[in-house]
XYZ file of C-alpha atoms in Angstrom:
679
model
C 90.439 152.224 42.768
C 94.588 151.920 42.472
C 94.925 154.088 45.432
C 91.548 152.822 47.355
C 93.431 149.237 47.019
C 96.817 150.400 47.366
C 95.481 152.288 50.991
C 93.764 148.506 51.741
C 96.924 147.001 51.273
C 98.665 149.638 53.125
C 96.592 149.391 56.364
C 96.758 145.051 55.866
C 100.038 145.441 56.370
C 100.304 147.505 59.381
C 97.563 145.371 61.147
C 99.416 142.778 60.278
C 102.337 143.962 61.240
C 100.748 145.590 64.975
C 99.619 141.482 65.142
C 103.003 139.636 64.767
C 104.592 142.849 67.159
C 101.518 141.547 69.588
C 101.874 138.237 69.072
C 106.481 138.561 69.684
C 104.701 140.023 72.981
C 103.332 138.247 74.004
C 106.041 135.283 73.380
C 108.739 137.267 74.936
C 105.970 137.667 78.233
C 105.004 133.707 78.391
C 108.947 133.046 78.171
C 109.790 135.268 81.279
C 106.089 134.239 82.611
C 108.097 130.257 82.377
C 111.490 131.696 83.470
C 110.131 132.470 86.959
C 108.482 129.575 87.569
C 111.222 127.890 86.976
C 113.297 129.937 89.475
C 110.239 130.029 91.885
C 110.128 125.755 91.636
C 113.928 125.809 93.005
C 113.603 128.251 95.384
C 110.254 125.714 96.573
C 112.927 123.709 96.729
C 115.075 124.749 98.467
C 112.581 126.253 101.298
C 111.940 122.103 102.244
C 115.263 121.378 101.740
C 116.062 124.102 104.692
C 112.760 123.440 106.424
C 111.596 119.527 106.617
C 115.283 117.921 106.303
C 115.002 116.605 102.660
C 118.422 115.960 101.146
C 117.022 116.269 97.090
C 113.742 116.690 95.072
C 113.622 115.683 91.826
C 110.343 117.067 90.280
C 108.481 118.239 86.561
C 105.110 119.428 85.292
C 103.192 118.611 82.235
C 100.708 121.480 80.380
C 98.602 120.241 77.958
C 100.622 116.605 77.281
C 104.246 118.503 77.017
C 106.653 118.763 80.034
C 107.285 122.243 80.288
C 109.261 121.832 83.503
C 111.312 119.240 85.260
C 114.413 119.766 87.440
C 116.455 118.637 90.431
C 117.373 120.293 93.443
C 119.651 118.602 96.224
C 121.567 120.024 99.428
C 124.919 119.318 97.694
C 126.242 116.445 100.257
C 124.773 113.247 98.509
C 127.152 110.909 97.163
C 125.188 109.503 94.518
C 124.048 112.877 92.660
C 120.015 112.374 91.792
C 119.259 112.867 88.464
C 115.819 113.677 86.568
C 116.401 110.066 84.707
C 116.540 108.986 88.380
C 113.890 106.343 89.495
C 112.234 106.012 93.142
C 110.329 104.082 94.772
C 107.134 105.767 94.412
C 105.234 103.681 97.137
C 101.681 103.954 97.061
C 101.360 105.723 94.175
C 101.570 103.079 92.090
C 97.801 102.412 93.829
C 96.913 104.733 90.902
C 98.431 102.021 88.417
C 95.607 99.243 90.079
C 93.416 102.563 89.490
C 94.131 102.737 85.946
C 94.396 99.511 84.524
C 90.769 99.027 86.194
C 89.760 101.660 84.636
C 90.919 100.498 81.156
C 89.392 96.798 82.023
C 86.075 98.946 83.009
C 85.634 101.414 79.851
C 86.628 97.038 77.978
C 83.351 96.132 78.906
C 85.263 93.756 81.161
C 84.696 94.789 84.876
C 82.280 96.227 86.803
C 82.611 97.939 89.400
C 80.151 96.967 91.719
C 80.492 93.337 90.830
C 81.228 91.217 93.947
C 85.677 90.212 93.573
C 84.371 86.599 93.981
C 83.261 87.126 90.028
C 86.609 87.850 88.858
C 89.060 85.646 92.302
C 86.033 83.234 92.036
C 88.379 81.217 95.315
C 88.632 84.244 97.042
C 87.306 83.484 100.901
C 87.513 85.030 104.234
C 86.865 83.378 107.551
C 83.760 86.194 107.753
C 80.638 86.369 105.723
C 80.694 89.543 104.405
C 83.389 89.793 102.315
C 81.153 87.958 99.309
C 79.810 91.884 99.750
C 83.326 93.523 99.086
C 83.202 94.786 95.382
C 85.807 95.847 92.686
C 84.893 99.730 93.921
C 84.976 99.026 97.357
C 88.425 97.725 96.732
C 89.507 101.056 94.857
C 87.998 103.445 97.816
C 89.186 101.602 100.982
C 85.764 101.131 101.914
C 86.090 96.899 101.390
C 86.501 96.439 104.782
C 89.739 94.196 104.801
C 91.687 94.559 107.874
C 94.623 96.056 105.718
C 98.391 95.620 105.124
C 99.598 91.770 105.091
C 103.267 92.668 104.439
C 104.830 89.307 105.217
C 107.904 88.831 102.513
C 107.520 92.082 100.620
C 110.175 94.079 101.827
C 113.105 91.726 100.367
C 116.764 93.002 99.413
C 117.409 92.175 95.758
C 114.649 89.968 95.229
C 111.835 89.745 92.709
C 110.231 86.680 94.977
C 105.787 86.743 94.205
C 105.474 85.426 97.318
C 103.147 87.346 99.075
C 101.648 88.449 95.597
C 101.237 84.583 95.619
C 99.523 84.093 98.945
C 97.851 86.597 99.664
C 94.889 84.742 99.131
C 95.652 82.116 101.863
C 96.595 84.882 104.281
C 92.967 86.153 103.922
C 90.745 83.022 104.778
C 91.621 83.496 107.746
C 91.513 86.773 108.632
C 87.908 89.073 109.344
C 86.528 92.577 108.348
C 86.989 95.054 110.324
C 83.610 96.681 109.490
C 80.622 96.266 106.969
C 82.249 96.777 102.906
C 81.054 100.453 101.849
C 80.626 101.005 105.587
C 83.204 103.558 105.896
C 86.552 104.021 104.450
C 90.425 103.682 106.079
C 93.150 103.615 104.124
C 93.430 100.325 102.951
C 96.758 98.492 100.905
C 95.135 94.803 100.851
C 92.845 96.419 98.327
C 94.844 97.225 95.968
C 96.458 93.972 96.069
C 93.402 92.351 95.361
C 92.733 94.507 92.296
C 95.979 93.980 91.091
C 95.010 90.175 91.165
C 92.101 91.045 89.488
C 93.158 92.909 86.889
C 96.005 90.090 86.351
C 92.676 87.035 85.692
C 90.839 88.837 83.945
C 93.685 90.495 80.979
C 95.307 87.244 81.110
C 98.524 89.647 81.782
C 100.717 90.246 84.861
C 100.278 92.837 86.680
C 103.938 93.658 84.982
C 103.278 92.912 81.852
C 99.945 94.575 81.948
C 101.755 98.396 82.549
C 104.294 97.997 79.976
C 102.348 96.358 77.518
C 98.943 99.070 78.235
C 100.151 101.719 80.173
C 103.978 102.611 79.706
C 104.155 102.018 76.316
C 101.572 104.271 75.300
C 102.671 106.783 77.097
C 106.211 106.723 76.491
C 107.383 106.250 79.694
C 110.630 104.503 79.095
C 111.906 105.393 83.007
C 108.598 103.336 85.074
C 109.482 99.535 86.325
C 108.500 97.253 88.674
C 110.841 94.710 90.279
C 109.852 92.084 87.672
C 111.361 94.535 85.278
C 114.657 93.416 83.859
C 116.688 96.743 83.168
C 119.510 99.024 85.429
C 119.341 99.004 88.807
C 121.825 101.366 89.472
C 119.025 103.364 87.501
C 116.932 103.369 91.080
C 118.088 105.887 93.768
C 120.712 104.527 95.917
C 119.254 104.387 100.026
C 120.437 103.299 103.461
C 118.258 100.728 105.750
C 119.995 99.439 108.133
C 122.561 97.385 106.802
C 122.177 98.004 103.383
C 125.380 98.456 101.077
C 124.432 100.766 98.450
C 124.032 97.587 96.075
C 121.610 96.876 97.924
C 118.222 97.577 96.034
C 115.093 96.961 98.375
C 112.004 95.983 96.193
C 108.653 96.203 97.596
C 107.060 92.749 96.276
C 102.999 93.863 96.430
C 103.317 96.037 92.942
C 100.075 97.593 92.512
C 100.056 98.279 96.550
C 103.098 99.931 96.606
C 105.777 98.589 94.017
C 106.712 100.560 91.401
C 109.575 102.651 90.548
C 109.619 105.230 88.313
C 110.712 109.609 87.966
C 108.765 112.978 88.182
C 108.367 112.982 83.687
C 107.247 109.997 83.725
C 104.175 110.465 86.547
C 103.869 113.252 85.055
C 103.440 110.927 81.320
C 101.487 108.996 83.475
C 99.036 111.475 85.057
C 98.263 112.634 81.757
C 95.554 109.500 81.344
C 93.038 111.341 83.728
C 92.986 114.568 81.330
C 90.236 113.844 79.343
C 92.999 112.909 76.583
C 91.246 109.877 75.414
C 93.335 107.128 76.707
C 90.368 106.935 79.208
C 86.900 107.481 78.553
C 85.262 110.600 79.965
C 82.803 108.463 82.441
C 85.664 105.809 83.947
C 87.806 108.775 85.102
C 84.385 110.797 85.842
C 84.148 107.623 88.282
C 88.348 107.964 90.050
C 87.353 111.938 91.028
C 84.213 111.553 92.159
C 83.678 111.828 95.852
C 83.562 108.367 97.257
C 84.787 108.915 100.606
C 80.639 110.797 101.616
C 78.913 106.982 100.791
C 80.467 105.980 104.152
C 80.548 107.149 107.664
C 82.392 110.743 107.428
C 83.269 113.425 110.454
C 81.545 116.587 108.271
C 82.590 119.081 105.508
C 85.430 120.534 107.625
C 88.650 121.063 104.995
C 90.252 118.396 105.396
C 92.582 115.279 103.553
C 91.536 111.598 102.975
C 88.655 112.618 100.899
C 89.181 109.088 98.137
C 88.023 108.853 95.307
C 89.001 105.711 93.657
C 92.517 105.457 94.125
C 93.064 109.271 95.077
C 94.026 110.458 98.305
C 92.762 113.871 97.654
C 89.390 114.542 95.381
C 89.430 118.066 96.763
C 92.564 120.167 97.342
C 92.839 123.128 99.422
C 92.936 125.859 97.667
C 91.749 124.979 94.541
C 88.206 123.919 95.476
C 87.869 127.536 96.462
C 87.368 128.472 92.860
C 85.260 124.714 91.556
C 88.563 123.532 90.471
C 89.309 119.758 90.510
C 92.514 118.958 91.960
C 93.619 115.474 92.707
C 96.469 114.555 94.316
C 98.371 110.155 95.283
C 101.247 110.431 97.691
C 103.773 107.399 98.404
C 105.512 106.373 102.037
C 108.850 104.480 101.636
C 111.044 106.439 103.742
C 113.645 107.907 103.524
C 111.983 108.528 99.865
C 108.264 110.559 99.361
C 106.304 110.673 95.807
C 102.959 112.661 94.931
C 101.560 112.943 91.764
C 98.579 115.959 91.255
C 96.332 116.442 88.194
C 93.943 118.831 87.400
C 92.121 116.818 85.079
C 90.205 120.206 83.772
C 93.429 122.221 82.833
C 95.075 119.358 81.498
C 98.304 119.822 83.920
C 100.323 117.688 86.036
C 103.525 117.585 88.740
C 105.129 115.653 90.489
C 107.385 115.729 92.883
C 109.921 112.655 94.065
C 112.046 113.676 97.220
C 114.578 112.237 99.932
C 113.840 112.502 103.303
C 111.017 114.660 105.327
C 107.219 113.622 104.091
C 104.906 113.372 101.051
C 103.234 116.284 102.857
C 105.907 118.401 101.343
C 106.200 117.097 97.949
C 102.535 118.053 97.922
C 102.899 121.494 99.412
C 105.340 122.076 96.624
C 103.438 120.394 93.924
C 99.852 122.295 95.037
C 102.888 126.028 94.944
C 103.248 124.908 91.601
C 100.308 124.250 89.716
C 99.102 127.486 91.785
C 101.705 129.442 89.882
C 101.025 127.938 86.737
C 96.997 129.038 86.847
C 98.187 132.472 87.386
C 99.123 132.428 83.526
C 95.791 131.871 83.194
C 94.712 135.049 84.934
C 93.749 132.676 88.013
C 94.533 133.699 90.934
C 93.743 132.722 94.602
C 94.943 135.673 97.062
C 96.472 135.263 100.224
C 96.614 131.310 102.017
C 94.788 130.639 105.602
C 97.530 130.959 108.249
C 98.060 128.082 110.889
C 94.965 128.457 113.450
C 96.462 131.276 116.044
C 97.292 130.625 119.969
C 94.250 130.907 122.313
C 93.726 134.118 124.400
C 91.146 133.290 126.121
C 89.506 130.178 127.836
C 85.488 129.653 128.574
C 83.932 127.619 131.156
C 83.277 124.380 130.515
C 79.175 122.872 130.227
C 78.880 119.847 132.573
C 77.835 117.778 129.732
C 81.557 118.100 127.966
C 82.324 115.850 130.977
C 81.768 112.505 129.461
C 84.623 113.464 127.103
C 87.131 112.453 129.607
C 88.191 109.105 129.382
C 90.764 106.652 127.112
C 90.647 107.306 123.444
C 92.747 105.106 120.359
C 93.666 104.959 116.724
C 96.367 102.106 114.811
C 98.764 103.908 115.736
C 98.485 105.563 119.394
C 96.755 105.834 122.674
C 95.713 108.848 124.513
C 94.923 110.394 127.491
C 91.579 113.014 128.504
C 91.388 114.925 131.080
C 89.107 117.887 131.704
C 89.263 120.343 134.738
C 87.121 123.710 134.563
C 87.945 125.441 131.564
C 91.167 123.260 129.966
C 91.613 119.767 128.123
C 94.913 118.195 129.125
C 95.435 115.561 126.151
C 98.136 112.724 126.981
C 99.772 111.169 124.463
C 100.164 108.012 126.337
C 102.682 106.649 124.129
C 105.160 109.617 124.920
C 105.007 108.787 128.604
C 108.076 110.934 129.032
C 106.686 114.230 127.466
C 104.195 116.102 130.039
C 100.248 116.565 128.576
C 98.819 119.169 125.707
C 97.082 121.999 127.483
C 93.856 122.404 125.539
C 92.195 125.786 125.979
C 87.769 126.511 126.010
C 86.907 128.714 122.999
C 83.371 127.745 123.441
C 80.976 125.179 121.951
C 82.649 122.330 122.862
C 85.506 123.707 120.785
C 89.693 123.939 122.473
C 92.518 124.846 121.242
C 96.342 124.176 122.310
C 99.287 127.387 122.030
C 100.299 124.895 118.837
C 97.022 125.479 116.276
C 95.660 122.266 117.274
C 91.703 122.252 117.117
C 89.755 119.801 118.960
C 86.064 118.679 119.769
C 84.034 115.002 120.175
C 81.453 113.808 117.712
C 79.730 111.276 118.985
C 79.363 109.409 115.680
C 76.528 107.841 113.779
C 77.714 104.604 114.717
C 77.222 104.736 118.479
C 80.950 105.676 118.532
C 82.602 108.435 120.480
C 85.843 110.357 118.447
C 88.140 113.114 119.299
C 87.617 115.113 115.731
C 91.256 117.509 115.196
C 91.757 119.528 113.055
C 95.302 121.144 111.858
C 96.575 123.259 109.034
C 100.966 122.446 108.241
C 102.414 124.973 106.645
C 105.995 125.674 105.056
C 106.109 129.836 103.909
C 106.062 130.564 100.705
C 103.673 127.125 99.279
C 100.078 125.698 100.306
C 99.465 124.424 103.696
C 97.680 122.003 104.186
C 94.044 121.542 106.109
C 93.082 118.472 107.838
C 90.062 117.752 109.753
C 90.152 114.556 110.728
C 89.308 111.317 113.431
C 92.231 110.889 115.237
C 91.410 108.195 117.586
C 88.285 106.453 118.726
C 86.548 106.518 122.827
C 86.720 102.190 124.012
C 85.059 101.573 127.736
C 85.769 98.907 129.980
C 85.942 95.725 129.175
C 86.362 93.487 131.924
C 87.619 90.226 131.639
C 87.579 86.948 133.544
C 91.263 87.018 135.965
C 92.675 83.843 134.476
C 92.687 85.302 131.664
C 93.996 89.039 132.847
C 97.044 87.047 134.439
C 98.337 84.697 131.004
C 98.462 88.262 129.879
C 100.750 90.242 132.331
C 103.118 87.336 132.721
C 103.803 88.256 128.773
C 104.109 91.685 129.473
C 108.015 92.932 128.687
C 108.667 89.942 127.313
C 111.068 89.896 123.751
C 110.186 88.229 121.331
C 112.049 87.616 117.415
C 111.187 87.225 113.955
C 111.260 83.514 112.262
C 109.004 83.302 109.986
C 110.264 86.152 106.605
C 112.263 85.262 103.550
C 115.651 85.582 104.222
C 116.246 88.502 101.862
C 113.772 90.316 104.342
C 113.959 93.774 104.980
C 112.441 92.740 108.081
C 115.634 91.316 109.731
C 117.509 94.740 110.239
C 115.477 94.988 113.831
C 113.107 91.685 113.907
C 112.651 92.604 117.414
C 109.104 92.782 118.818
C 107.988 93.154 122.458
C 104.048 93.706 123.655
C 103.010 96.605 125.240
C 103.215 96.339 128.805
C 100.578 98.944 129.717
C 96.883 98.797 130.432
C 95.036 101.817 130.805
C 91.128 100.399 130.806
C 90.025 96.712 131.714
C 89.834 93.935 129.083
C 92.905 96.246 126.813
C 96.405 95.895 126.464
C 97.275 99.075 124.641
C 94.573 100.020 121.863
C 93.923 95.982 121.742
C 91.346 94.567 122.936
C 91.929 91.256 124.749
C 89.820 88.584 123.465
C 90.299 85.308 125.128
C 93.683 84.003 127.465
C 95.699 83.671 124.007
C 94.111 86.491 121.431
C 94.327 90.128 121.352
C 93.510 92.478 118.525
C 92.301 95.484 116.944
C 88.442 96.655 117.616
C 88.082 100.835 116.206
C 86.150 102.524 113.651
C 87.936 104.704 112.378
C 87.236 106.242 108.913
C 89.881 108.406 106.741
C 94.004 107.158 107.953
C 93.090 106.321 111.939
C 91.857 103.219 111.582
C 94.277 101.057 109.226
C 95.864 98.344 108.952
C 94.170 96.317 111.895
C 95.916 94.124 113.642
C 95.235 90.330 115.455
C 97.939 88.669 117.741
C 97.704 85.408 118.661
C 99.669 83.216 120.965
C 100.095 79.551 121.019
C 103.026 76.486 122.150
C 104.426 74.074 120.640
C 107.657 71.957 121.668
C 108.146 74.071 124.939
C 108.814 77.436 122.595
C 105.616 79.999 122.903
C 105.250 81.805 119.109
C 103.611 84.601 118.524
C 101.887 85.166 114.930
C 100.393 89.125 114.007
C 99.047 88.652 110.602
C 101.250 86.676 108.784
C 104.600 87.423 110.089
C 105.286 84.531 113.873
C 108.015 85.088 115.844
C 108.992 82.906 118.870
C 110.389 84.029 122.228
C 113.651 85.412 122.318
C 115.111 84.596 126.249
C 115.217 80.474 125.684
C 117.068 80.846 122.636
C 119.854 77.530 122.767
C 123.019 78.935 122.752
C 125.647 78.773 119.284
C 127.923 75.672 118.944
C 130.582 74.559 115.997
C 128.164 72.402 113.408
C 126.158 72.137 110.741
C 122.686 74.138 111.355
C 119.927 72.931 108.992
C 116.434 75.094 108.161
C 113.719 71.979 108.860
C 110.449 71.359 108.165
C 108.754 74.379 109.264
C 110.979 76.295 106.964
C 111.255 79.270 110.264
C 114.834 80.939 110.771
C 117.292 80.396 113.856
C 118.488 82.488 116.445
C 121.179 81.390 118.857
C 123.265 82.838 121.477
C 126.642 83.909 121.537
C 128.194 82.406 124.414
C 131.023 84.468 126.978
C 133.938 82.570 125.709
C 132.867 83.345 122.002
C 132.638 87.726 122.351
C 135.346 88.694 119.956
C 136.163 85.981 117.940
C 135.507 85.379 114.214
C 132.652 83.376 112.998
C 132.665 82.007 109.189
C 130.227 80.093 108.089
C 129.836 78.623 104.345
C 126.430 76.878 102.468
C 126.908 73.519 101.706
C 123.156 73.062 100.502
C 120.478 75.612 99.836
C 120.169 79.198 99.622
C 120.689 81.297 102.234
C 121.617 83.969 105.280
C 123.425 84.558 107.858
C 122.585 87.362 110.303
C 124.834 88.761 113.493
C 122.912 90.707 116.185
C 124.092 93.107 118.754
C 123.262 93.123 122.097
C 120.801 96.179 121.520
C 118.435 94.041 118.615
C 119.693 95.757 116.050
C 121.231 93.590 112.414
C 125.122 94.375 112.176
C 126.310 91.799 109.208
C 124.219 90.573 106.957
C 125.891 87.809 104.599
C 122.845 88.357 102.386
C 123.512 91.580 101.146
C 127.501 91.412 102.577
C 129.870 90.073 100.666
C 132.017 89.714 103.714
C 132.412 86.085 104.799
C 134.114 86.390 108.336
C 132.320 88.487 111.425
C 133.562 88.841 114.423
C 130.815 88.352 117.760
C 129.508 90.870 119.961
C 129.046 90.167 123.112
C 125.578 89.259 124.432
C 124.759 89.287 120.470
C 122.889 86.413 118.587
C 123.217 84.842 115.049
C 120.488 84.238 112.918
C 120.473 80.908 110.210
C 117.634 81.744 107.932
C 116.981 79.897 105.171
C 115.300 77.797 101.685
C 113.666 74.055 102.998
C 117.064 72.074 104.625
C 119.452 74.845 103.752
C 122.583 72.982 105.626
C 125.073 76.598 107.246
C 128.681 74.739 108.201
C 130.240 77.647 110.385
C 133.272 78.065 112.784
C 134.165 80.343 115.284
C 138.097 81.344 115.885
């Protein structure tokens, strides 16, 4: 009996030793994989530095609530090195903070996604009765029909004034909708500022307070702030924009849309909200990652981008969806800084990448590849990635019915002309008149491809409009490629107008206007000039804007995804002999008739507009000195090309040499006085 017990004990010891050895081996192998993946991430960062004009990359990876990888890689040429604690403006990734705040209130029973916005903001009105049908859900899935982005007095240097947030409802009163609420989803920043306001109304906290108390504190996010927070601003990455010295911080004061600062590590902690860890209910998370984009006008089932959820840019990402793995992403672009957040909810994986230079898509490609490597530890393999579309080696005859697609197409960004011959299609970007047209070869069935792997076809959508439908694969060898199928532009038809109306706009061709309505701290004063488009290829249009009457231009396109975003309306008015151009809250005046500069006191008068004065020939090369005797404001000096060469708001220098053919601008609060001397 004792021998049998001894045998069992010995066997147990042998089994135990084997188990310990196996566990140690597994630990060593796991550690080895971690080291390999850490080196791979460095290699990926160097890839985008080398191939995408990126100068620095900050990234982090979180698994099961723990940061397992965090690093910074740079090109070594930056004057102020980036660290893992350097805070980036995360731009539109901020929209996920607005989304999570709304969903927290939904979980508390205080907000209903399908309730009209007017329930929570009763004074919200527009010059379009359809606004009453806009719901909270539509704010978050980009289908509200709002014109897009109201940006006046948003980007301010060293100034966290909330005027942009505070005046949005007043601005919207004069706007119409671009589409019926819910008709289709096209990127819309104003929807998230409205969501920010809803959060404030319901919670009785400012949005900054809500983020700090309800999100950052519980998740341990110590490096996430808004312009309204008090913190050491030198923790924010240094940027150089126009006449922006090192100590000047550019705030985006629409916080819920694009105004938050954070780090890659903190963004990973934030992303944990969407990994079923109890912060949000499973129902709330499920709602955010659902395919909201598919509820409205869409182009089909192709692999693509801008497949919106609630807040998310994409709720399906290649190659993960090929194995039914739900991956959601959000990108933020605030040139030259870019951010990307990617979450795999079921695998409790979050990756965040911030870059200086390049584009947010490069951050996305790197982050996606890091997730592929991490999933490989779970024996999930994706095989060879899809590669760029091959160059066409043949062309097929074109059926006569395809000829109807010839014509002019517009998006918010560009205007294109399509010409079709026997077997090829000429595709001209009219905004780049010096570039030759791109040649597309017919592959059959109305599909055309050029030598750069860009593919187009035409779609007559259910709304009666005709679109250029484009497909492009973007790749950097060694990283996950991005696949995009999207409506690139919409066909427009002639809309003949009265000859007097046409003449009114012809007379304004090449007329220069200059911005006068921004606060003195605005970034937009770096380059305040605006010139109306000078060509008209389709009757009734100027570039991509339809002529409404002799004083009004307006976008009319109806395009899902990104190409239909940010409508504008341009209105011309006259007052005291001065012509003004107003567009979405900005006011400009004609440049050619500004008065000349004199030595005297200048005062910001009743309308609060900035004042411009031309530099006379005898003043060129002389030194302008100034003092502000009452009020707050700034003086700016522009060269002949209209570039700001001096800005007193961000430059301590009080004397400036006046340039030839330049101008001086005075901006300030009401009744601010400037006294100047020229010697």
